[in-house]
mmCIF file of C-alpha atoms in Angstrom:
data_model
loop_
_atom_site.group_PDB
_atom_site.id
_atom_site.type_symbol
_atom_site.label_atom_id
_atom_site.label_comp_id
_atom_site.label_asym_id
_atom_site.label_seq_id
_atom_site.Cartn_x
_atom_site.Cartn_y
_atom_site.Cartn_z
ATOM 1 C CA MET A 1 -0.022 -0.032 -0.018
ATOM 2 C CA LYS A 2 1.173 3.454 -0.848
ATOM 3 C CA ARG A 3 1.177 5.488 2.408
ATOM 4 C CA ALA A 4 1.803 9.218 2.931
ATOM 5 C CA CYS A 5 3.835 10.184 5.951
ATOM 6 C CA LEU A 6 1.085 12.520 7.137
ATOM 7 C CA GLY A 7 -1.598 9.844 7.633
ATOM 8 C CA VAL A 8 -2.643 8.200 10.961
ATOM 9 C CA SER A 9 -0.436 5.687 12.604
ATOM 10 C CA GLU A 10 -1.225 1.986 12.563
ATOM 11 C CA ALA A 11 -2.305 2.252 16.266
ATOM 12 C CA GLN A 12 -4.652 5.105 15.531
ATOM 13 C CA GLY A 13 -6.020 3.272 12.477
ATOM 14 C CA LYS A 14 -6.774 0.239 14.663
ATOM 15 C CA LEU A 15 -8.444 2.563 17.095
ATOM 16 C CA LEU A 16 -10.676 4.067 14.461
ATOM 17 C CA MET A 17 -11.669 0.540 13.372
ATOM 18 C CA LEU A 18 -12.427 -0.486 16.949
ATOM 19 C CA LEU A 19 -14.575 2.707 17.475
ATOM 20 C CA CYS A 20 -16.494 2.050 14.377
ATOM 21 C CA LYS A 21 -17.113 -1.511 15.551
ATOM 22 C CA SER A 22 -18.103 -0.441 19.098
ATOM 23 C CA ILE A 23 -20.861 1.754 17.879
ATOM 24 C CA ASN A 24 -21.919 -0.654 15.091
ATOM 25 C CA ALA A 25 -21.234 2.043 12.529
ATOM 26 C CA LYS A 26 -22.846 1.516 9.242
ATOM 27 C CA ARG A 27 -22.161 4.937 7.764
ATOM 28 C CA VAL A 28 -18.958 6.918 8.197
ATOM 29 C CA VAL A 29 -17.889 10.278 6.733
ATOM 30 C CA GLU A 30 -14.197 11.193 6.572
ATOM 31 C CA VAL A 31 -12.699 14.634 5.898
ATOM 32 C CA GLY A 32 -9.093 14.232 4.536
ATOM 33 C CA THR A 33 -8.508 11.054 2.594
ATOM 34 C CA LEU A 34 -4.745 11.440 1.767
ATOM 35 C CA ALA A 35 -3.622 7.954 0.827
ATOM 36 C CA GLY A 36 -6.639 6.189 2.220
ATOM 37 C CA TYR A 37 -5.007 4.555 5.189
ATOM 38 C CA SER A 38 -7.653 5.602 7.808
ATOM 39 C CA THR A 39 -10.242 4.969 5.259
ATOM 40 C CA ILE A 40 -9.262 1.422 4.930
ATOM 41 C CA TRP A 41 -9.215 0.823 8.650
ATOM 42 C CA MET A 42 -12.721 2.243 9.121
ATOM 43 C CA ALA A 43 -14.228 0.630 6.049
ATOM 44 C CA LYS A 44 -12.949 -2.765 7.400
ATOM 45 C CA ALA A 45 -15.182 -2.327 10.422
ATOM 46 C CA LEU A 46 -18.333 -1.621 8.367
ATOM 47 C CA PRO A 47 -20.911 -4.323 7.696
ATOM 48 C CA GLU A 48 -21.227 -5.623 4.073
ATOM 49 C CA ASP A 49 -23.889 -2.981 3.276
ATOM 50 C CA GLY A 50 -21.917 -0.134 5.051
ATOM 51 C CA GLN A 51 -20.790 2.964 3.376
ATOM 52 C CA LEU A 52 -17.840 5.312 3.921
ATOM 53 C CA ILE A 53 -17.750 8.672 2.131
ATOM 54 C CA THR A 54 -14.280 10.291 2.201
ATOM 55 C CA LEU A 55 -13.624 13.864 1.121
ATOM 56 C CA GLU A 56 -10.284 14.816 -0.409
ATOM 57 C CA LEU A 57 -9.103 18.159 -1.793
ATOM 58 C CA LEU A 58 -6.366 16.942 -4.128
ATOM 59 C CA PRO A 59 -7.090 14.700 -7.037
ATOM 60 C CA GLU A 60 -3.613 13.047 -6.916
ATOM 61 C CA HIS A 61 -4.258 11.952 -3.263
ATOM 62 C CA ALA A 62 -7.651 10.653 -4.219
ATOM 63 C CA GLU A 63 -6.122 8.653 -7.072
ATOM 64 C CA VAL A 64 -3.642 6.989 -4.736
ATOM 65 C CA ALA A 65 -6.233 6.426 -2.140
ATOM 66 C CA ALA A 66 -8.551 4.766 -4.799
ATOM 67 C CA GLU A 67 -5.762 2.339 -5.665
ATOM 68 C CA ASN A 68 -5.095 1.547 -2.083
ATOM 69 C CA ILE A 69 -8.824 1.039 -1.294
ATOM 70 C CA ALA A 70 -9.233 -1.221 -4.394
ATOM 71 C CA HIS A 71 -6.171 -3.286 -3.332
ATOM 72 C CA ALA A 72 -7.735 -3.751 0.108
ATOM 73 C CA GLY A 73 -10.917 -4.974 -1.599
ATOM 74 C CA LEU A 74 -13.073 -2.197 -0.223
ATOM 75 C CA SER A 75 -14.122 -0.143 -3.258
ATOM 76 C CA GLU A 76 -17.795 -1.193 -2.918
ATOM 77 C CA LYS A 77 -17.899 0.414 0.577
ATOM 78 C CA VAL A 78 -16.010 3.595 -0.153
ATOM 79 C CA LYS A 79 -16.860 6.666 -2.158
ATOM 80 C CA ILE A 80 -14.184 9.319 -2.763
ATOM 81 C CA VAL A 81 -15.370 12.854 -3.254
ATOM 82 C CA VAL A 82 -12.712 15.222 -4.657
ATOM 83 C CA GLY A 83 -13.002 19.035 -3.860
ATOM 84 C CA SER A 84 -12.916 21.469 -1.000
ATOM 85 C CA ALA A 85 -14.516 19.671 1.921
ATOM 86 C CA VAL A 86 -16.054 22.908 3.081
ATOM 87 C CA GLU A 87 -18.053 22.774 -0.113
ATOM 88 C CA THR A 88 -18.573 19.041 -0.451
ATOM 89 C CA LEU A 89 -19.659 18.500 3.074
ATOM 90 C CA SER A 90 -22.409 21.071 2.537
ATOM 91 C CA ASP A 91 -23.525 19.055 -0.464
ATOM 92 C CA LEU A 92 -24.177 15.851 1.627
ATOM 93 C CA PRO A 93 -27.860 15.565 2.604
ATOM 94 C CA SER A 94 -28.754 15.514 6.291
ATOM 95 C CA ASN A 95 -31.574 13.070 5.819
ATOM 96 C CA GLU A 96 -29.019 10.178 5.600
ATOM 97 C CA LEU A 97 -27.173 10.402 8.902
ATOM 98 C CA PHE A 98 -23.701 9.108 9.616
ATOM 99 C CA ASP A 99 -22.705 7.177 12.769
ATOM 100 C CA LEU A 100 -19.198 8.552 12.898
ATOM 101 C CA ALA A 101 -17.286 11.484 11.351
ATOM 102 C CA PHE A 102 -13.467 11.525 11.214
ATOM 103 C CA ILE A 103 -11.858 14.876 10.588
ATOM 104 C CA ASP A 104 -8.112 14.880 9.592
ATOM 105 C CA ALA A 105 -7.637 17.788 7.149
ATOM 106 C CA ASP A 106 -6.531 21.429 7.305
ATOM 107 C CA LYS A 107 -6.857 22.597 10.890
ATOM 108 C CA GLU A 108 -7.784 26.130 9.799
ATOM 109 C CA ASN A 109 -11.222 24.799 8.825
ATOM 110 C CA ASN A 110 -11.738 22.655 11.921
ATOM 111 C CA VAL A 111 -14.805 24.576 13.094
ATOM 112 C CA ASN A 112 -16.454 24.563 9.632
ATOM 113 C CA TYR A 113 -15.845 20.778 9.316
ATOM 114 C CA PHE A 114 -17.092 20.161 12.858
ATOM 115 C CA LYS A 115 -20.353 22.123 12.365
ATOM 116 C CA GLN A 116 -20.999 20.178 9.159
ATOM 117 C CA ALA A 117 -20.260 16.904 11.058
ATOM 118 C CA GLU A 118 -22.765 17.914 13.727
ATOM 119 C CA ARG A 119 -25.375 18.344 10.959
ATOM 120 C CA LEU A 120 -24.615 15.085 9.460
ATOM 121 C CA VAL A 121 -24.070 12.660 12.416
ATOM 122 C CA ARG A 122 -26.938 11.094 14.202
ATOM 123 C CA PRO A 123 -27.657 11.820 17.895
ATOM 124 C CA GLY A 124 -25.319 9.574 19.856
ATOM 125 C CA GLY A 125 -22.913 9.399 16.928
ATOM 126 C CA VAL A 126 -19.217 10.064 17.224
ATOM 127 C CA ILE A 127 -17.066 12.911 15.799
ATOM 128 C CA ILE A 128 -13.284 12.448 15.933
ATOM 129 C CA VAL A 129 -10.882 15.320 15.084
ATOM 130 C CA ASP A 130 -7.248 14.486 14.717
ATOM 131 C CA ASN A 131 -4.100 16.504 15.572
ATOM 132 C CA VAL A 132 -5.584 18.645 18.291
ATOM 133 C CA VAL A 133 -2.573 18.516 20.664
ATOM 134 C CA ARG A 134 0.187 19.391 18.208
ATOM 135 C CA ARG A 135 3.109 18.613 20.434
ATOM 136 C CA GLY A 136 1.597 20.680 23.167
ATOM 137 C CA ARG A 137 1.641 23.849 21.160
ATOM 138 C CA VAL A 138 -2.100 24.323 21.465
ATOM 139 C CA ALA A 139 -1.665 24.993 25.182
ATOM 140 C CA ASP A 140 1.213 27.394 24.631
ATOM 141 C CA PRO A 141 -0.119 30.968 24.242
ATOM 142 C CA GLU A 142 3.164 31.983 22.543
ATOM 143 C CA VAL A 143 2.480 29.778 19.620
ATOM 144 C CA VAL A 144 0.276 31.474 16.924
ATOM 145 C CA ASP A 145 0.385 29.532 13.707
ATOM 146 C CA SER A 146 -2.723 28.937 11.650
ATOM 147 C CA SER A 147 -3.113 25.262 12.489
ATOM 148 C CA VAL A 148 -2.764 25.832 16.188
ATOM 149 C CA GLU A 149 -5.305 28.766 15.979
ATOM 150 C CA GLY A 150 -7.693 26.505 14.039
ATOM 151 C CA VAL A 151 -7.540 23.977 16.803
ATOM 152 C CA ARG A 152 -7.986 26.624 19.541
ATOM 153 C CA ALA A 153 -11.140 27.961 17.619
ATOM 154 C CA LEU A 154 -12.533 24.430 17.486
ATOM 155 C CA LEU A 155 -11.971 23.923 21.308
ATOM 156 C CA LYS A 156 -13.612 27.251 22.058
ATOM 157 C CA TYR A 157 -16.565 26.415 19.827
ATOM 158 C CA ILE A 158 -17.034 23.019 21.539
ATOM 159 C CA LYS A 159 -16.795 24.407 24.982
ATOM 160 C CA ALA A 160 -19.663 26.721 24.325
ATOM 161 C CA ASN A 161 -21.682 23.902 22.493
ATOM 162 C CA ALA A 162 -24.461 22.085 24.468
ATOM 163 C CA LYS A 163 -25.114 19.714 21.618
ATOM 164 C CA VAL A 164 -21.878 17.651 22.126
ATOM 165 C CA GLU A 165 -19.867 16.069 24.926
ATOM 166 C CA ALA A 166 -16.231 16.010 24.177
ATOM 167 C CA THR A 167 -12.746 15.347 25.466
ATOM 168 C CA THR A 168 -9.193 15.491 24.112
ATOM 169 C CA ILE A 169 -6.987 12.597 24.231
ATOM 170 C CA ALA A 170 -3.205 13.004 24.039
ATOM 171 C CA THR A 171 -1.190 10.338 22.236
ATOM 172 C CA VAL A 172 2.487 9.482 22.070
ATOM 173 C CA GLY A 173 3.686 7.027 19.426
ATOM 174 C CA THR A 174 5.384 6.625 16.135
ATOM 175 C CA LYS A 175 4.235 10.150 15.086
ATOM 176 C CA GLY A 176 5.300 11.861 18.217
ATOM 177 C CA TYR A 177 3.247 13.796 20.743
ATOM 178 C CA ASP A 178 -0.167 14.816 19.508
ATOM 179 C CA GLY A 179 -3.823 13.776 20.179
ATOM 180 C CA PHE A 180 -7.394 13.683 19.016
ATOM 181 C CA LEU A 181 -10.750 15.020 20.080
ATOM 182 C CA TYR A 182 -13.549 12.609 20.808
ATOM 183 C CA ALA A 183 -17.050 14.032 20.762
ATOM 184 C CA VAL A 184 -20.505 12.530 21.012
ATOM 185 C CA LYS A 185 -23.448 14.367 19.543
ATOM 186 C CA THR A 186 -26.022 14.578 22.354
ATOM 187 C CA ALA A 187 -28.820 16.353 20.518
#
């Protein structure tokens, strides 16, 4: 499998698969496909009639992901949508709700992606946002880059949001010190 260095680690891929299994996910939406590594892990957890829609900005990443997904034998479960996820998420209908959303794309749009995930995920569904610790830089007020600011805006949005319960889980592993946000839509 072709794998980009920015994708999730094997341990996180396995965690995503287990999360999908634990909630009996049938429908998953992913923001940020890259090479399809996380896509494959989550699609493996879906039932035979399950569906994963993954959104990728760059056609060259979508092409590599499609090859990897086909090689894994999961093409029937996965649909890759190419374009800006801010726009393509808006195009997804809210009458066919998802069980889980996984957001792993440009951090500057985290709030936009999260709001769309709220619209698209069923009550009791899960929203995971990757890379929210960023080697501890999110907690350091001296750091002011756009990715860190995007994470801070998301955390501020969630803190004031009564429609989700959420926590941040720090991770240390092959990709260093980072973490993800785990949220459950309550309403």
